[in-house]
Short mmCIF file of C-alpha atoms in Angstrom, two decimals:
data_model
loop_
_atom_site.label_atom_id
_atom_site.label_comp_id
_atom_site.label_asym_id
_atom_site.label_seq_id
_atom_site.Cartn_x
_atom_site.Cartn_y
_atom_site.Cartn_z
CA MET A 1 -14.76 -7.31 -30.59
CA HIS A 2 -16.58 -5.44 -33.31
CA THR A 3 -14.63 -2.84 -35.15
CA PRO A 4 -16.79 0.17 -35.91
CA THR A 5 -17.23 1.76 -39.22
CA GLY A 6 -14.93 4.69 -39.61
CA SER A 7 -17.69 7.25 -39.91
CA ARG A 8 -18.00 8.33 -36.27
CA THR A 9 -14.26 8.20 -35.79
CA ASP A 10 -13.82 10.37 -38.84
CA LEU A 11 -16.15 12.97 -37.34
CA VAL A 12 -13.60 13.75 -34.67
CA PRO A 13 -11.18 16.52 -35.60
CA THR A 14 -7.52 16.12 -34.77
CA ALA A 15 -4.73 18.35 -33.58
CA ASP A 16 -1.29 18.26 -35.09
CA LEU A 17 0.99 17.13 -32.31
CA ARG A 18 4.13 18.06 -34.16
CA GLY A 19 3.50 15.61 -36.94
CA ARG A 20 1.27 13.22 -35.06
CA ALA A 21 -2.52 13.45 -35.21
CA MET A 22 -4.23 13.61 -31.82
CA PRO A 23 -8.02 13.10 -31.78
CA LEU A 24 -9.70 16.05 -30.10
CA ILE A 25 -12.26 13.85 -28.35
CA GLY A 26 -10.85 11.23 -26.06
CA PHE A 27 -12.26 8.69 -23.68
CA GLY A 28 -11.28 9.27 -20.04
CA THR A 29 -11.05 6.19 -17.85
CA HIS A 30 -10.92 7.67 -14.36
CA PRO A 31 -12.19 6.42 -11.90
CA MET A 32 -13.11 3.11 -13.47
CA ARG A 33 -11.06 0.02 -12.70
CA GLY A 34 -10.98 -3.69 -13.38
CA GLN A 35 -13.55 -5.26 -15.62
CA GLN A 36 -15.68 -2.13 -15.64
CA ALA A 37 -12.77 -0.18 -17.12
CA THR A 38 -12.00 -2.91 -19.65
CA ASP A 39 -15.62 -3.11 -20.76
CA ALA A 40 -15.95 0.67 -20.96
CA VAL A 41 -12.83 1.04 -23.11
CA LEU A 42 -14.01 -1.71 -25.44
CA THR A 43 -17.39 -0.03 -25.73
CA ALA A 44 -15.71 3.32 -26.36
CA LEU A 45 -13.56 1.83 -29.10
CA SER A 46 -16.56 0.19 -30.72
CA THR A 47 -18.39 3.52 -30.53
CA GLY A 48 -15.59 5.19 -32.44
CA TYR A 49 -13.26 6.66 -29.85
CA ARG A 50 -9.59 6.32 -30.67
CA LEU A 51 -7.94 8.30 -27.86
CA ILE A 52 -7.88 6.51 -24.50
CA ASP A 53 -6.76 8.54 -21.51
CA THR A 54 -5.39 6.84 -18.39
CA ALA A 55 -2.74 7.52 -15.73
CA THR A 56 -0.49 5.67 -13.34
CA ARG A 57 -2.53 7.16 -10.53
CA TYR A 58 -5.83 5.80 -11.87
CA ARG A 59 -4.60 2.28 -11.13
CA ASN A 60 -6.44 1.01 -14.17
CA GLU A 61 -3.68 0.74 -16.76
CA ASP A 62 -3.86 -3.04 -16.57
CA ALA A 63 -7.59 -2.94 -17.24
CA VAL A 64 -7.07 -0.54 -20.15
CA GLY A 65 -4.33 -2.83 -21.40
CA ALA A 66 -6.75 -5.77 -21.30
CA ALA A 67 -9.09 -3.85 -23.57
CA LEU A 68 -6.28 -2.91 -25.94
CA ALA A 69 -5.39 -6.59 -26.14
CA GLN A 70 -8.96 -7.59 -26.94
CA THR A 71 -9.93 -4.95 -29.47
CA ASP A 72 -9.37 -5.53 -33.15
CA VAL A 73 -8.71 -1.83 -33.71
CA PRO A 74 -5.06 -1.75 -34.81
CA ARG A 75 -2.64 -0.18 -32.36
CA SER A 76 -1.55 2.24 -35.06
CA GLU A 77 -5.07 3.72 -35.10
CA LEU A 78 -5.16 4.20 -31.35
CA PHE A 79 -3.86 7.13 -29.34
CA VAL A 80 -2.99 6.14 -25.78
CA THR A 81 -2.28 8.80 -23.17
CA THR A 82 -0.95 8.11 -19.71
CA LYS A 83 0.51 10.27 -16.94
CA MET A 84 3.23 10.13 -14.34
CA PRO A 85 2.20 11.32 -10.86
CA PRO A 86 4.37 13.95 -9.15
CA ASP A 87 5.48 11.58 -6.41
CA ARG A 88 7.48 9.58 -8.96
CA VAL A 89 10.15 12.22 -9.47
CA GLY A 90 13.42 10.32 -9.79
CA LEU A 91 11.53 7.16 -10.80
CA GLU A 92 10.49 8.30 -14.26
CA ARG A 93 11.77 5.40 -16.33
CA ARG A 94 10.53 2.81 -13.87
CA THR A 95 7.12 4.47 -13.92
CA LEU A 96 7.01 4.45 -17.71
CA ASP A 97 8.13 0.82 -17.87
CA GLU A 98 5.35 -0.11 -15.45
CA SER A 99 2.83 1.78 -17.59
CA LEU A 100 3.99 0.11 -20.79
CA THR A 101 3.86 -3.32 -19.18
CA ALA A 102 0.39 -2.77 -17.74
CA LEU A 103 -0.90 -1.34 -21.02
CA GLY A 104 0.72 -4.13 -23.01
CA THR A 105 2.21 -1.77 -25.54
CA ASP A 106 5.70 -0.83 -26.71
CA TYR A 107 4.96 2.88 -26.63
CA VAL A 108 2.40 5.40 -25.53
CA ASP A 109 1.34 8.19 -27.81
CA LEU A 110 1.39 10.86 -25.12
CA TRP A 111 3.01 10.84 -21.70
CA LEU A 112 2.12 13.67 -19.34
CA MET A 113 3.53 14.96 -16.08
CA HIS A 114 0.30 14.75 -14.09
CA TRP A 115 0.97 17.66 -11.71
CA PRO A 116 3.90 20.02 -11.20
CA PRO A 117 5.91 18.30 -8.45
CA GLY A 118 5.83 20.45 -5.33
CA GLY A 119 4.72 23.39 -7.45
CA HIS A 120 8.08 23.26 -9.27
CA PRO A 121 8.45 22.85 -13.05
CA GLY A 122 10.01 19.41 -12.63
CA VAL A 123 12.94 19.97 -14.94
CA THR A 124 14.75 16.75 -14.00
CA SER A 125 11.64 14.75 -14.82
CA TRP A 126 11.14 16.69 -18.03
CA ARG A 127 14.62 15.75 -19.18
CA GLU A 128 13.70 12.10 -18.61
CA PHE A 129 10.52 12.60 -20.59
CA ILE A 130 12.53 14.00 -23.49
CA ARG A 131 14.89 11.05 -23.28
CA ALA A 132 12.00 8.57 -23.34
CA ARG A 133 10.61 10.27 -26.44
CA GLU A 134 13.97 10.20 -28.15
CA GLU A 135 14.19 6.48 -27.43
CA GLY A 136 10.78 5.92 -29.00
CA LEU A 137 9.01 4.81 -25.83
CA VAL A 138 6.61 7.72 -26.09
CA ARG A 139 5.57 9.60 -29.21
CA ALA A 140 4.85 12.95 -27.57
CA ILE A 141 5.31 14.46 -24.13
CA GLY A 142 3.33 17.02 -22.22
CA VAL A 143 2.13 18.27 -18.89
CA SER A 144 -1.07 18.53 -16.92
CA ASN A 145 -2.26 21.23 -14.54
CA TYR A 146 0.66 23.55 -15.41
CA SER A 147 0.70 27.34 -15.36
CA LEU A 148 2.38 29.33 -18.14
CA ASP A 149 5.25 30.23 -15.83
CA LEU A 150 6.00 26.58 -15.16
CA ILE A 151 5.73 25.70 -18.85
CA ASP A 152 8.13 28.50 -19.73
CA ALA A 153 10.51 27.29 -17.03
CA LEU A 154 10.63 23.87 -18.69
CA HIS A 155 11.36 25.50 -22.02
CA ASP A 156 14.02 27.76 -20.56
CA ALA A 157 15.81 24.78 -19.02
CA THR A 158 15.56 22.36 -21.93
CA GLY A 159 14.53 24.24 -25.06
CA GLU A 160 11.44 22.00 -25.26
CA TYR A 161 7.85 23.03 -24.77
CA PRO A 162 5.29 20.39 -23.85
CA ALA A 163 3.15 19.31 -26.79
CA VAL A 164 0.02 19.31 -24.60
CA ASN A 165 -1.18 20.92 -21.38
CA GLN A 166 -4.16 19.09 -19.93
CA ARG A 167 -6.15 20.87 -17.27
CA GLN A 168 -9.66 21.45 -16.03
CA TRP A 169 -11.23 23.54 -18.74
CA GLY A 170 -14.78 24.34 -19.61
CA PRO A 171 -16.99 27.38 -20.13
CA GLY A 172 -16.61 28.21 -16.45
CA ASP A 173 -12.81 28.22 -16.75
CA HIS A 174 -12.49 29.99 -20.09
CA ASP A 175 -9.49 32.31 -20.22
CA ALA A 176 -8.83 33.53 -23.74
CA SER A 177 -5.41 34.93 -22.92
CA PHE A 178 -4.23 31.64 -21.41
CA ALA A 179 -5.51 29.68 -24.41
CA SER A 180 -3.89 32.14 -26.77
CA ALA A 181 -0.57 31.95 -24.92
CA LEU A 182 -0.56 28.18 -25.30
CA ARG A 183 -1.33 28.45 -29.00
CA ARG A 184 1.59 30.82 -29.49
CA ARG A 185 3.82 28.16 -27.96
CA HIS A 186 2.26 25.48 -30.22
CA ILE A 187 0.89 23.69 -27.16
CA VAL A 188 -2.43 21.88 -27.51
CA LEU A 189 -4.82 22.69 -24.68
CA SER A 190 -6.59 19.58 -23.47
CA ALA A 191 -9.65 19.79 -21.24
CA HIS A 192 -10.40 17.40 -18.45
CA SER A 193 -13.53 17.70 -16.32
CA PRO A 194 -15.08 20.10 -18.87
CA LEU A 195 -18.35 20.22 -16.98
CA ARG A 196 -17.11 20.52 -13.39
CA SER A 197 -16.84 24.29 -13.14
CA THR A 198 -19.69 25.08 -15.47
CA ASP A 199 -23.23 26.00 -14.53
CA LEU A 200 -25.02 23.51 -16.73
CA GLY A 201 -28.27 25.31 -16.09
CA HIS A 202 -26.92 28.56 -17.52
CA PRO A 203 -29.56 30.02 -19.89
CA ALA A 204 -27.03 30.61 -22.66
CA LEU A 205 -26.06 26.95 -22.72
CA ALA A 206 -29.66 25.80 -22.47
CA GLU A 207 -30.78 28.04 -25.33
CA ILE A 208 -27.90 27.08 -27.59
CA ALA A 209 -28.45 23.39 -26.87
CA ALA A 210 -32.15 23.72 -27.65
CA GLY A 211 -31.32 25.50 -30.88
CA HIS A 212 -29.22 22.57 -32.00
CA GLY A 213 -31.57 19.92 -30.68
CA SER A 214 -28.83 18.62 -28.43
CA GLY A 215 -27.94 18.50 -24.76
CA VAL A 216 -25.86 21.00 -22.82
CA HIS A 217 -23.05 18.44 -22.40
CA GLU A 218 -22.71 18.11 -26.15
CA VAL A 219 -22.64 21.87 -26.58
CA VAL A 220 -19.77 22.12 -24.10
CA VAL A 221 -17.82 19.52 -26.07
CA ALA A 222 -18.58 21.29 -29.35
CA TRP A 223 -17.52 24.63 -27.85
CA ASN A 224 -14.14 23.13 -26.90
CA LEU A 225 -13.69 21.69 -30.36
CA HIS A 226 -14.51 25.05 -31.90
CA HIS A 227 -11.56 26.48 -29.98
CA GLY A 228 -9.30 23.59 -31.01
CA VAL A 229 -9.28 22.30 -27.45
CA ALA A 230 -9.03 18.55 -26.94
CA VAL A 231 -11.69 17.13 -24.63
CA THR A 232 -11.54 14.06 -22.43
CA VAL A 233 -15.01 12.79 -21.68
CA LYS A 234 -15.95 9.84 -19.56
CA SER A 235 -18.99 7.69 -19.26
CA ALA A 236 -19.47 3.97 -18.91
CA HIS A 237 -22.73 4.19 -20.86
CA HIS A 238 -22.80 3.65 -24.58
CA ASP A 239 -25.54 6.19 -25.29
CA ARG A 240 -23.65 8.92 -23.45
CA MET A 241 -20.42 7.94 -25.18
CA LEU A 242 -22.15 8.23 -28.50
CA ARG A 243 -23.67 11.61 -27.74
CA ASN A 244 -20.29 12.96 -26.66
CA LEU A 245 -18.67 11.69 -29.82
CA THR A 246 -21.31 13.09 -32.14
CA SER A 247 -20.88 16.50 -30.52
CA ALA A 248 -18.28 16.96 -33.22
CA ALA A 249 -21.12 17.37 -35.70
CA ILE A 250 -22.53 20.42 -33.89
CA ALA A 251 -21.46 23.56 -35.70
CA LEU A 252 -21.68 26.50 -33.33
CA SER A 253 -21.94 30.00 -34.78
CA GLU A 254 -19.41 32.65 -33.79
CA LYS A 255 -22.13 34.41 -31.85
CA GLU A 256 -22.94 31.27 -29.91
CA VAL A 257 -19.26 30.71 -29.14
CA GLU A 258 -18.96 34.27 -27.88
CA ARG A 259 -21.95 33.78 -25.58
CA ILE A 260 -20.36 30.67 -24.09
CA ASP A 261 -16.96 32.35 -23.81
CA ALA A 262 -18.58 35.08 -21.76
CA ILE A 263 -19.96 32.67 -19.14
CA ALA A 264 -16.65 32.61 -17.27
CA ASN A 265 -16.65 36.38 -16.68
CA GLY A 266 -20.34 36.56 -15.95
CA THR A 267 -21.25 38.70 -18.94
CA SER A 268 -23.04 36.06 -21.01
CA ARG A 269 -26.70 36.71 -21.54
CA MET B 1 6.61 -21.09 16.34
CA VAL B 2 3.01 -20.07 15.84
CA GLU B 3 0.93 -19.77 18.97
CA THR B 4 -2.34 -21.10 17.63
CA ALA B 5 -4.09 -20.54 20.93
CA ALA B 6 -3.50 -16.82 20.80
CA PRO B 7 -6.57 -14.71 20.16
CA THR B 8 -6.98 -13.10 16.75
CA ILE B 9 -7.71 -9.47 16.05
CA ASP B 10 -11.30 -8.29 16.24
CA SER B 11 -13.40 -10.22 13.75
CA ASP B 12 -15.12 -6.99 12.69
CA LEU B 13 -11.98 -6.30 10.73
CA THR B 14 -12.64 -9.11 8.31
CA GLN B 15 -14.87 -6.99 6.11
CA VAL B 16 -12.23 -6.81 3.47
CA GLU B 17 -14.11 -5.02 0.76
CA ARG B 18 -15.21 -2.24 3.07
CA ALA B 19 -11.69 -1.91 4.42
CA ALA B 20 -10.30 -1.71 0.89
CA ALA B 21 -12.78 1.03 0.05
CA ALA B 22 -11.84 2.96 3.19
CA ALA B 23 -8.15 2.58 2.34
CA GLU B 24 -8.90 3.82 -1.16
CA LEU B 25 -10.44 6.90 0.41
CA ALA B 26 -7.18 7.45 2.30
CA ALA B 27 -5.38 7.20 -1.05
CA VAL B 28 -7.72 9.84 -2.49
CA GLY B 29 -6.78 12.09 0.41
CA TYR B 30 -3.10 11.38 -0.14
CA THR B 31 -3.46 12.51 -3.75
CA ALA B 32 -5.37 15.61 -2.72
CA VAL B 33 -2.44 16.63 -0.52
CA THR B 34 0.47 15.54 -2.70
CA ASP B 35 -0.69 17.23 -5.90
CA HIS B 36 -1.06 20.59 -4.17
CA LEU B 37 2.04 20.70 -2.01
CA HIS B 38 4.24 23.69 -2.67
CA VAL B 39 6.31 26.15 -0.70
CA GLY B 40 4.04 28.82 0.75
CA GLN B 41 0.94 26.65 0.60
CA ASP B 42 -1.46 27.27 3.48
CA VAL B 43 -2.17 23.97 5.23
CA ARG B 44 -5.78 25.03 5.78
CA GLU B 45 -6.22 25.04 2.02
CA ILE B 46 -4.77 21.55 1.87
CA ALA B 47 -7.23 20.38 4.50
CA ALA B 48 -10.08 21.96 2.54
CA ASN B 49 -8.93 20.25 -0.62
CA VAL B 50 -8.79 16.88 1.14
CA ASP B 51 -12.29 17.51 2.43
CA ARG B 52 -13.60 18.28 -1.08
CA SER B 53 -11.87 15.32 -2.71
CA THR B 54 -12.87 12.91 0.01
CA ARG B 55 -16.49 13.99 -0.06
CA ARG B 56 -16.53 13.62 -3.84
CA ALA B 57 -15.29 10.06 -3.37
CA GLY B 58 -18.03 9.24 -0.88
CA GLY B 59 -16.33 10.03 2.42
CA LEU B 60 -17.55 12.33 5.11
CA LEU B 61 -15.81 12.13 8.48
CA GLY B 62 -12.49 11.14 9.98
CA TRP B 63 -11.42 9.12 12.97
CA PHE B 64 -7.93 10.13 14.09
CA PRO B 65 -7.73 10.63 17.85
CA GLU B 66 -4.30 12.21 17.97
CA LEU B 67 -3.82 15.94 17.83
CA ALA B 68 -0.24 16.41 18.89
CA PRO B 69 1.30 19.85 19.45
CA GLY B 70 2.33 21.43 16.18
CA THR B 71 -0.31 19.60 14.21
CA ALA B 72 -2.70 21.23 11.77
CA GLY B 73 -5.55 19.84 9.77
CA CYS B 74 -9.04 18.50 10.17
CA ASP B 75 -10.43 15.16 11.17
CA LEU B 76 -9.65 13.76 7.70
CA VAL B 77 -6.02 14.85 7.46
CA THR B 78 -3.31 15.77 9.93
CA ILE B 79 -0.31 17.77 8.73
CA HIS B 80 3.05 18.50 10.32
CA GLY B 81 5.87 20.63 8.95
CA HIS B 82 4.31 24.03 8.40
CA ASP B 83 5.46 27.32 9.85
CA PRO B 84 3.26 27.70 12.94
CA ALA B 85 3.31 31.49 12.61
CA THR B 86 1.85 31.51 9.11
CA ALA B 87 0.31 28.03 8.65
CA ARG B 88 2.32 27.81 5.43
CA LEU B 89 4.71 25.17 4.14
CA THR B 90 8.40 25.94 3.84
CA ALA B 91 11.19 24.60 1.67
CA SER B 92 13.21 23.47 4.64
CA GLU B 93 10.78 21.36 6.65
CA PRO B 94 9.63 17.91 5.53
CA VAL B 95 5.86 17.64 5.38
CA ARG B 96 4.28 14.70 7.16
CA TYR B 97 0.64 14.07 6.45
CA ALA B 98 -1.67 11.39 7.72
CA LEU B 99 -5.01 10.56 6.14
CA HIS B 100 -7.61 9.02 8.41
CA PRO B 101 -11.02 8.93 6.76
CA LEU B 102 -14.07 6.97 7.75
CA LEU B 103 -16.19 5.28 5.10
CA ASP B 104 -19.47 3.94 6.41
CA GLY B 105 -17.86 3.58 9.81
CA VAL B 106 -14.77 1.74 8.50
CA ARG B 107 -11.37 3.33 9.02
CA GLY B 108 -8.85 3.99 6.26
CA TYR B 109 -5.29 4.94 7.11
CA ALA B 110 -2.28 6.24 5.21
CA ALA B 111 0.55 8.63 5.91
CA ALA B 112 3.44 9.95 3.87
CA THR B 113 6.37 12.31 4.15
CA ALA B 114 7.40 14.70 1.40
CA VAL B 115 10.08 17.31 0.89
CA LEU B 116 9.75 20.39 -1.30
CA SER B 117 13.48 20.85 -1.86
CA GLU B 118 16.43 18.51 -2.17
CA PRO B 119 16.83 16.76 1.20
CA GLY B 120 20.09 16.65 3.09
CA ALA B 121 21.96 13.39 3.50
CA GLU B 122 20.66 12.85 7.03
CA LEU B 123 17.02 13.20 6.06
CA ARG B 124 17.45 11.02 2.99
CA ALA B 125 19.13 8.37 5.13
CA ALA B 126 16.26 8.51 7.60
CA GLY B 127 13.86 8.01 4.72
CA GLU B 128 15.74 4.99 3.46
CA LYS B 129 15.93 3.53 6.95
CA CYS B 130 12.23 4.05 7.56
CA SER B 131 11.42 2.44 4.21
CA ALA B 132 13.58 -0.59 4.98
CA ALA B 133 12.21 -0.99 8.49
CA THR B 134 8.63 -0.63 7.25
CA LYS B 135 9.33 -3.30 4.66
CA ALA B 136 10.68 -5.54 7.43
CA LEU B 137 7.55 -4.95 9.49
CA LEU B 138 5.30 -5.82 6.56
CA GLY B 139 7.43 -8.86 5.78
CA ALA B 140 7.03 -10.11 9.34
CA LEU B 141 3.25 -9.75 9.26
CA GLN B 142 2.75 -13.27 8.00
CA PRO B 143 -0.32 -15.40 8.64
CA GLY B 144 -0.01 -16.92 12.07
CA ALA B 145 2.98 -14.78 13.04
CA LEU B 146 2.92 -13.04 16.38
CA LEU B 147 2.38 -9.31 16.26
CA ARG B 148 5.17 -8.77 18.75
CA ASP B 149 7.56 -10.41 16.27
CA ALA B 150 6.52 -7.87 13.67
CA TYR B 151 7.39 -5.10 16.11
CA ARG B 152 10.74 -6.76 16.68
CA ALA B 153 11.39 -7.00 12.95
CA PHE B 154 10.93 -3.24 12.64
CA ASP B 155 13.24 -2.56 15.58
CA ASP B 156 15.92 -4.87 14.23
CA ALA B 157 15.83 -3.20 10.84
CA ALA B 158 15.75 0.36 12.14
CA ARG B 159 18.19 0.14 15.07
CA ASP B 160 17.60 3.78 15.81
CA ARG B 161 16.54 5.42 19.03
CA HIS B 162 14.48 7.91 17.00
CA ALA B 163 12.52 5.11 15.37
CA GLY B 164 9.19 3.66 16.37
CA CYS B 165 6.20 1.88 14.97
CA GLY B 166 2.68 0.88 15.85
CA ILE B 167 0.24 -1.74 14.68
CA VAL B 168 -3.20 -0.23 14.94
CA ALA B 169 -6.42 -2.18 15.36
CA LEU B 170 -8.79 -0.25 13.11
CA GLY B 171 -11.98 -1.98 14.23
CA GLU B 172 -14.88 -0.54 16.14
CA PRO B 173 -15.48 0.98 18.58
CA THR B 174 -12.09 2.64 18.93
CA ALA B 175 -8.82 2.45 17.04
CA VAL B 176 -6.02 1.46 19.38
CA THR B 177 -2.32 0.87 18.92
CA LEU B 178 -1.67 -2.72 19.89
CA PRO B 179 0.96 -3.30 22.59
CA ARG B 180 4.48 -4.15 21.58
CA ASP B 181 4.33 -7.43 23.49
CA ASP B 182 1.06 -8.43 21.82
CA ALA B 183 0.83 -12.23 21.71
CA ARG B 184 -1.98 -12.30 19.19
CA VAL B 185 -1.47 -13.52 15.66
CA ALA B 186 -2.37 -11.92 12.37
CA GLU B 187 -4.70 -14.11 10.38
CA PRO B 188 -5.79 -13.87 6.76
CA GLY B 189 -8.78 -11.61 6.37
CA THR B 190 -7.84 -9.25 9.15
CA VAL B 191 -7.05 -5.60 8.48
CA VAL B 192 -4.73 -3.46 10.57
CA GLY B 193 -3.07 -0.11 10.27
CA ILE B 194 0.67 0.23 10.52
CA ARG B 195 2.49 3.40 11.41
CA THR B 196 6.25 3.77 11.27
CA ARG B 197 8.59 6.62 12.03
CA VAL B 198 12.32 7.36 11.86
CA GLY B 199 13.20 10.91 12.89
CA ALA B 200 11.22 13.33 10.73
CA ILE B 201 9.98 10.56 8.42
CA GLU B 202 6.63 8.91 8.94
CA PHE B 203 4.62 6.38 6.97
CA ALA B 204 1.31 4.65 7.56
CA GLU B 205 -0.73 2.12 5.64
CA THR B 206 -3.90 0.09 5.81
CA VAL B 207 -2.83 -3.53 5.58
CA LEU B 208 -4.84 -6.61 4.70
CA MET B 209 -3.53 -9.93 5.91
CA THR B 210 -3.72 -12.52 3.16
CA ALA B 211 -2.47 -16.08 2.93
CA ALA B 212 0.57 -14.68 1.12
CA GLY B 213 1.32 -12.02 3.74
CA ALA B 214 0.61 -8.35 4.32
CA GLU B 215 -0.97 -6.50 1.42
CA PRO B 216 -0.99 -2.69 1.50
CA LEU B 217 -4.42 -1.40 0.51
CA ALA B 218 -3.93 2.36 0.20
CA LYS B 219 -0.69 1.81 -1.76
CA THR B 220 0.73 5.20 -0.87
CA PRO B 221 4.53 5.52 -1.13
CA LEU B 222 6.42 4.02 1.79
CA ARG B 223 9.43 6.15 0.88
CA LEU B 224 10.38 9.79 1.19
CA VAL B 225 8.53 11.62 -1.57
CA GLU B 226 10.79 14.19 -3.20
CA LEU B 227 8.86 16.97 -4.89
CA TYR B 228 11.16 19.46 -6.57
#
């Protein structure tokens, strides 16, 4: 497999995950499986992506692992994220072992609790996550789809904040106070489904995209990066992968960012 | 001894890929319920979420014929365990939920049981018993084995008057639970639903018969899911 030049990879900013660099643009693998997932990950890696996002629930960790085995990008340059589903409470270590085996790796860079189990913080699971990190099986631990109250409950019980909170996040979801609260806790906000809740035909997005000679999708990615938000994008098509990755080169002005911020509360013009 | 002269299950059920896709849709519905379960949750919101997720995954309608007293949901999902006065989930009642989507006319089937607080010893024991008996049922569904022997395997493992199971023919035109004395055999390529219950615990799966035995297609947990 061809190893790309570092130029496109180097475009992607990173977040400091408590000493570990996390690329702010990642390649999401849901809902691909089997050979399609393997091929897509290989294409993503050759395009310049270095963060690969999967989950136990996606049932594609083996396919992602096949790609990791085939690529000539060194493991040390990759950032692999996976997630434990809420129905595996009490089976944390077994779940992680299964993920590591399927992925063919000795560690994952980021292990997330995919959803709060039963709406609870999941403190018993969180303790197991901490233990797995201390044993070197995961480099960083975090959560997904968590509210601030639940995050604080984890901290209150263990003294440990998650390093990342991944959730649906795009211009239609923008909540400055939530993002700010995460920053104060040194938690990286990570966006999945950045386009789902956003009106892609919104005139502000269309005008800003036209001004930069880009598409609306790329503007949404660039807007997230401007806020220091990690973005997981997914596409099986090389051209789309490339456009998403090169979104990092779009420099939005403060005024443009403010217009996009205002979409969520309906005041953007 | 295999009764080779016994009739096999409806040949319409041999469309393995379509059955796997329908089972996958049931798994999507399972996820749409499980991720959003919490004390106080309105079961109508759960049903709406299943509807959204299932539609996004290509589904549209459901097939389940049973609407027992105390059941809530829509034709894609059936939920037990809510407070009937408020339609909301409680910490004390286990939640049983069955997913029964149709995908291009093919039935998918899965059911699970979850608790939103630490279960008592009796409930946990029922969960373990139901898991073991379900495993016995699946283990007995071997190519050429009689369906009635699979029923017997479940009964022998459960040994509980509050236990029961059904093997469901999922083929057109109607889904029916096959009789406990069914003398037909399960052959590779056929797909059936299984449904097991011990007390307040219930599981269901879409099962493909292969040369190696019964292969669950939805792959939802056949154990009590503890969410707390």
